[in-house]
Short mmCIF file of C-alpha atoms and ligand atoms in Angstrom, two decimals:
data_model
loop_
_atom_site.label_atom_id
_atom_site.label_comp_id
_atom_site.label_asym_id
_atom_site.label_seq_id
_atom_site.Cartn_x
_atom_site.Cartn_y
_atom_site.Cartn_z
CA UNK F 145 0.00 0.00 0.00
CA UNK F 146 1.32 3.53 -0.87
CA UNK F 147 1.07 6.12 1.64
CA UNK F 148 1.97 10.17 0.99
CA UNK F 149 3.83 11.93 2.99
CA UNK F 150 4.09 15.68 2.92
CA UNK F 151 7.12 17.48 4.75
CA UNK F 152 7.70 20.74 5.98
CA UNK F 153 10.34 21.58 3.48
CA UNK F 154 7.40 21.09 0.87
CA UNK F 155 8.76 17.84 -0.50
CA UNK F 156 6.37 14.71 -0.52
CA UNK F 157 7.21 11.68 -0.73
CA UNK F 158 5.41 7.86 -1.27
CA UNK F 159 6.21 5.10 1.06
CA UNK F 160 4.99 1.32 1.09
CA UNK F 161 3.45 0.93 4.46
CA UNK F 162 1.94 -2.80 5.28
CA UNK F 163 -1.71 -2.20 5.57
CA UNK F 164 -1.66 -5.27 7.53
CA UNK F 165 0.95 -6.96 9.42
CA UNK F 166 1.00 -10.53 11.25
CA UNK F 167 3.27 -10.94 14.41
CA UNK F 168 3.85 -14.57 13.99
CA UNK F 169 5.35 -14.57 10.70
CA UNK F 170 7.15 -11.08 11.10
CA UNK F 171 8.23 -10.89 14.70
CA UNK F 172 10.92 -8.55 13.88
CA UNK F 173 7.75 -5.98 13.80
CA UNK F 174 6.79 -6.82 17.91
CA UNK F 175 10.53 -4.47 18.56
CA UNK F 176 10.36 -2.13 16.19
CA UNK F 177 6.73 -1.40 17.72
CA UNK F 178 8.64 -1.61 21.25
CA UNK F 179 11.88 0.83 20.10
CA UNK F 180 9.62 3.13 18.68
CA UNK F 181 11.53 2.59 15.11
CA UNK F 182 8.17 0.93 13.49
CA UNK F 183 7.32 2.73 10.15
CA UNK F 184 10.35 5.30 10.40
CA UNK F 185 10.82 7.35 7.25
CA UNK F 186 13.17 10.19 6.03
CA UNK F 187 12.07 12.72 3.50
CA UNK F 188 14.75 12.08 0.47
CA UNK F 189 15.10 15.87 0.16
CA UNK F 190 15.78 17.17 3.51
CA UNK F 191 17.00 14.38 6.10
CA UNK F 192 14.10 15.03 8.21
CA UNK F 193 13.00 11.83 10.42
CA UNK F 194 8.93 11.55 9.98
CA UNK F 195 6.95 9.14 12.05
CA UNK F 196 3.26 8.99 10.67
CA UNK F 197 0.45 6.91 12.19
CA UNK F 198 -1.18 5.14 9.13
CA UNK F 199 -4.25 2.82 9.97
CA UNK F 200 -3.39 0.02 9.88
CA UNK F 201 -4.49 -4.27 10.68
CA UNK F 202 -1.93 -5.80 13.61
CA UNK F 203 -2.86 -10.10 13.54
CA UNK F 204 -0.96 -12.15 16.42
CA UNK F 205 -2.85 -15.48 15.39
CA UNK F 206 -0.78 -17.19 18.20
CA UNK F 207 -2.18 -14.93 20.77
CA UNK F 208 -5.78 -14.55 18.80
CA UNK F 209 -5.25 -10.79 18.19
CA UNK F 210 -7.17 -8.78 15.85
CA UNK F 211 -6.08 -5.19 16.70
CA UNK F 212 -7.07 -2.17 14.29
CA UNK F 213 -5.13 0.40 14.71
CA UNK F 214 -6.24 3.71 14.18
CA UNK F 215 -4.22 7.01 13.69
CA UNK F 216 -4.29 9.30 16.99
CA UNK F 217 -6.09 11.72 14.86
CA UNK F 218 -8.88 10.07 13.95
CA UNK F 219 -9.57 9.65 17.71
CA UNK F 220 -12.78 11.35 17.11
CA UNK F 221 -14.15 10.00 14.05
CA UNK F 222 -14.07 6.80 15.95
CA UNK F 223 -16.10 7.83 19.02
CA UNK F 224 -19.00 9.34 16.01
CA UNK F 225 -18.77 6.44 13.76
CA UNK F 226 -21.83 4.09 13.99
CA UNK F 227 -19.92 0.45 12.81
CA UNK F 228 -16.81 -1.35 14.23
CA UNK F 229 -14.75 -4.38 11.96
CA UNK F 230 -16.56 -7.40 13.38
CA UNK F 231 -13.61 -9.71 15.40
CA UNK F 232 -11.63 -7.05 15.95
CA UNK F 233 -10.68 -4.60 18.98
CA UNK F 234 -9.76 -1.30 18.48
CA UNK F 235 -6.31 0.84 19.54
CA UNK F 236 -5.55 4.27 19.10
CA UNK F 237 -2.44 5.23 18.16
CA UNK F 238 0.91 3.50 17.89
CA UNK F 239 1.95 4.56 21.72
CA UNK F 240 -1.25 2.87 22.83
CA UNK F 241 -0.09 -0.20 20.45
CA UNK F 242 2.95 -0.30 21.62
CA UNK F 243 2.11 -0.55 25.31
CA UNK F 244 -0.69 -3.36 25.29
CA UNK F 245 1.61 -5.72 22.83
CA UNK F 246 4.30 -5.13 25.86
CA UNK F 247 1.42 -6.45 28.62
CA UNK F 248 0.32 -8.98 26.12
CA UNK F 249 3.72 -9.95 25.80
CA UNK F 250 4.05 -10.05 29.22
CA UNK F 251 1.43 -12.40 29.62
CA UNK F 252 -1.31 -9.72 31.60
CA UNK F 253 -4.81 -8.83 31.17
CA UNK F 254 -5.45 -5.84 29.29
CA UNK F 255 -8.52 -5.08 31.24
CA UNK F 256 -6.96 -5.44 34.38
CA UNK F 257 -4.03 -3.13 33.39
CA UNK F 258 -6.31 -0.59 32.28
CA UNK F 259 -8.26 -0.55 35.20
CA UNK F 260 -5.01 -0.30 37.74
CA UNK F 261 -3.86 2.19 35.27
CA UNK F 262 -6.69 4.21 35.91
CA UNK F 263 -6.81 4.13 39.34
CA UNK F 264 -3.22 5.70 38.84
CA UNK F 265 -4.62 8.48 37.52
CA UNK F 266 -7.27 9.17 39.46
CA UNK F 267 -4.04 9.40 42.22
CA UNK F 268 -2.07 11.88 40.24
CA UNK F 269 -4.56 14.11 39.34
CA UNK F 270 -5.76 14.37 42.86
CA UNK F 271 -2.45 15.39 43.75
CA UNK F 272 -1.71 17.52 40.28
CA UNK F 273 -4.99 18.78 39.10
CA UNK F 274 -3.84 21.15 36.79
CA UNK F 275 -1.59 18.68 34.64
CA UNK F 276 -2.58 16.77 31.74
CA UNK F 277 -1.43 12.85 33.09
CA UNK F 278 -1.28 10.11 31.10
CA UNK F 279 -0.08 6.72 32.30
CA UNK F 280 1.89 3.80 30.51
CA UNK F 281 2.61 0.61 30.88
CA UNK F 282 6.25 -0.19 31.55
CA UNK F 283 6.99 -3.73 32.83
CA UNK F 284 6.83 -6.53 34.33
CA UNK F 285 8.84 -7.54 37.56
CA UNK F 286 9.45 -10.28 40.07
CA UNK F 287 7.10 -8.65 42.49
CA UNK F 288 5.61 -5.36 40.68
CA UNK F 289 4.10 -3.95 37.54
CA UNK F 290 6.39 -0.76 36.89
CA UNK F 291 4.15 2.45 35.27
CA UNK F 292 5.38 5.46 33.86
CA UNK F 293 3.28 8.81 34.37
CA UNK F 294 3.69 11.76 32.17
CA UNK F 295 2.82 15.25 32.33
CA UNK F 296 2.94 15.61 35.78
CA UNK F 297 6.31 17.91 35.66
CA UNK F 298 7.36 18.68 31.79
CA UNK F 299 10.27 16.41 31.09
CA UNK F 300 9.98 14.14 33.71
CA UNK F 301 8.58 10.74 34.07
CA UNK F 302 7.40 9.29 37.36
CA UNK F 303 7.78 6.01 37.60
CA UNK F 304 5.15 4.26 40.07
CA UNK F 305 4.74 0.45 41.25
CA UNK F 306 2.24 -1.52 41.60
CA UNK F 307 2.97 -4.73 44.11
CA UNK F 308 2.11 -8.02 41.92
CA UNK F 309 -1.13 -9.31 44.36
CA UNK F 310 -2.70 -6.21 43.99
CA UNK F 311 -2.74 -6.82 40.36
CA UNK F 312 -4.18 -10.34 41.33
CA UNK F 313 -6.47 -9.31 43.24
CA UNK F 314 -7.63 -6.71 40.89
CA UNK F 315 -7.33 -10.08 38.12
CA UNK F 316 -9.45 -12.29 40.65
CA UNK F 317 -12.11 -9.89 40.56
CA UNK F 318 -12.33 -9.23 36.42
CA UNK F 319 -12.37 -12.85 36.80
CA UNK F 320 -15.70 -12.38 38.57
CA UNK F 321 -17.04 -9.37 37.83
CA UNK F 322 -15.82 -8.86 33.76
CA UNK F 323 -18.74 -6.47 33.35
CA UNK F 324 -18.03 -5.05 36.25
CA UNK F 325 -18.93 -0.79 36.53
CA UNK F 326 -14.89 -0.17 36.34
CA UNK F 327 -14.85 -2.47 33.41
CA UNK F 328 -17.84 -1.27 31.03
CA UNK F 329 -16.69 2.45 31.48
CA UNK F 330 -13.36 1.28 30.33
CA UNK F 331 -14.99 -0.44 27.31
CA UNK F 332 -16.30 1.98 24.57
CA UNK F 333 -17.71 -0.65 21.85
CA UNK F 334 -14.73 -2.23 20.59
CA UNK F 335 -11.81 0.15 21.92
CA UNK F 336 -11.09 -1.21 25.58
CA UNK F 337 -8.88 1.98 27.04
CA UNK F 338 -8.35 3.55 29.54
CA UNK F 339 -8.40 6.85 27.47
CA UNK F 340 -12.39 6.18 27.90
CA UNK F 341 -12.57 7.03 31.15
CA UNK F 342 -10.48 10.24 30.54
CA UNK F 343 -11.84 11.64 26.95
CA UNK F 344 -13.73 14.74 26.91
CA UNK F 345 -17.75 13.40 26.78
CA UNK F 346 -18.02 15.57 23.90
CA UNK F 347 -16.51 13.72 21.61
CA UNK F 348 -18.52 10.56 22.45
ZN1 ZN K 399 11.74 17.24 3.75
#
């Protein structure tokens, strides 16, 4: 698939961009994604580094993933539009990509992780009202799930922990509860975020 892209020094260019891509047979893709080097192009004219979001289908067979990803801008026109791709759950944005393929990887539950992440937030902003938070998956360790928060000082990450059991316990109750309050307000027809809980309402 050919894809345009216009640069500031008024040079565009074509690229091939993969409409679809399938983890199993091109793994190499799961780092790039990771390393932030996925879909990297240069404008032949001017040097300049340009890292578009195209729309695009992500397939992890092995792990029964359907993922459409959709371009951060079109953020809106997916809250308005009346039809998702049957099968399929919806990200937004390669960031957002990138982090659930790491707690996929990682062998965690998306809902879960969504839900502790919001409970993250709700934390920060309590403490920072006036900044614009968002959280992130990090990683996985022996005892704790390691999440990144940014915007609470410009530059800066925090870096928060949360201890393994609560995670279970949080994991025993999806288990229990799946449609849960917590987890249909995370839920917004086939985009499972939580970006949901945070989004203006207007542009539901
Ligand atoms: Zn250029």
């Amino acid at each position: 698939m050919n894809q345009k892209i216009s640069c500031l020094c008024d040079n565009s260019f074509s690229v091939e961009f993969p409409g679809e891509i399938d983890l199993d047979q091109r793994p190499e893709y799961l780092n790039e994604i990771m390393d932030g080097s996925f879909m990297n192009y240069t404008c032949p004219s001017c040097g300049k580094k340009h890292k578009p979001e195209f729309s695009l289908i992500l397939l992890w067979p092995s792990r029964k993933i359907r993922f459409e990803i959709l371009p951060e801008l079109e953020r809106g026109e997916f809250y308005r539009r009346k039809k998702d791709p049957p099968g399929t759950e919806t990200l937004i944005g390669y960031p957002e990509m990138a982090d659930r393929l790491a707690l996929i990887r990682d062998g965690l539950e998306p809902a879960v992780v969504e839900a502790l992440k919001y409970y993250l937030l709700l934390k920060a902003e309590e403490n920072y009202p006036d900044s614009d938070i968002s959280v992130w998956y990090q990683a996985k360790g022996p005892e704790s799930i390691e999440f990144h928060l940014h915007g609470i000082r410009e530059g800066e990450v925090a870096v928060s922990r949360v201890p393994l059991a609560v995670y279970e316990k949080t994991l025993e109750d999806f288990h229990k509860h799946p449609r849960g309050e917590i987890y249909r307000s995370l839920r917004y027809r086939s985009y499972l975020s939580v970006q949901n809980m945070i989004h203006p309402e207007g542009l539901k």
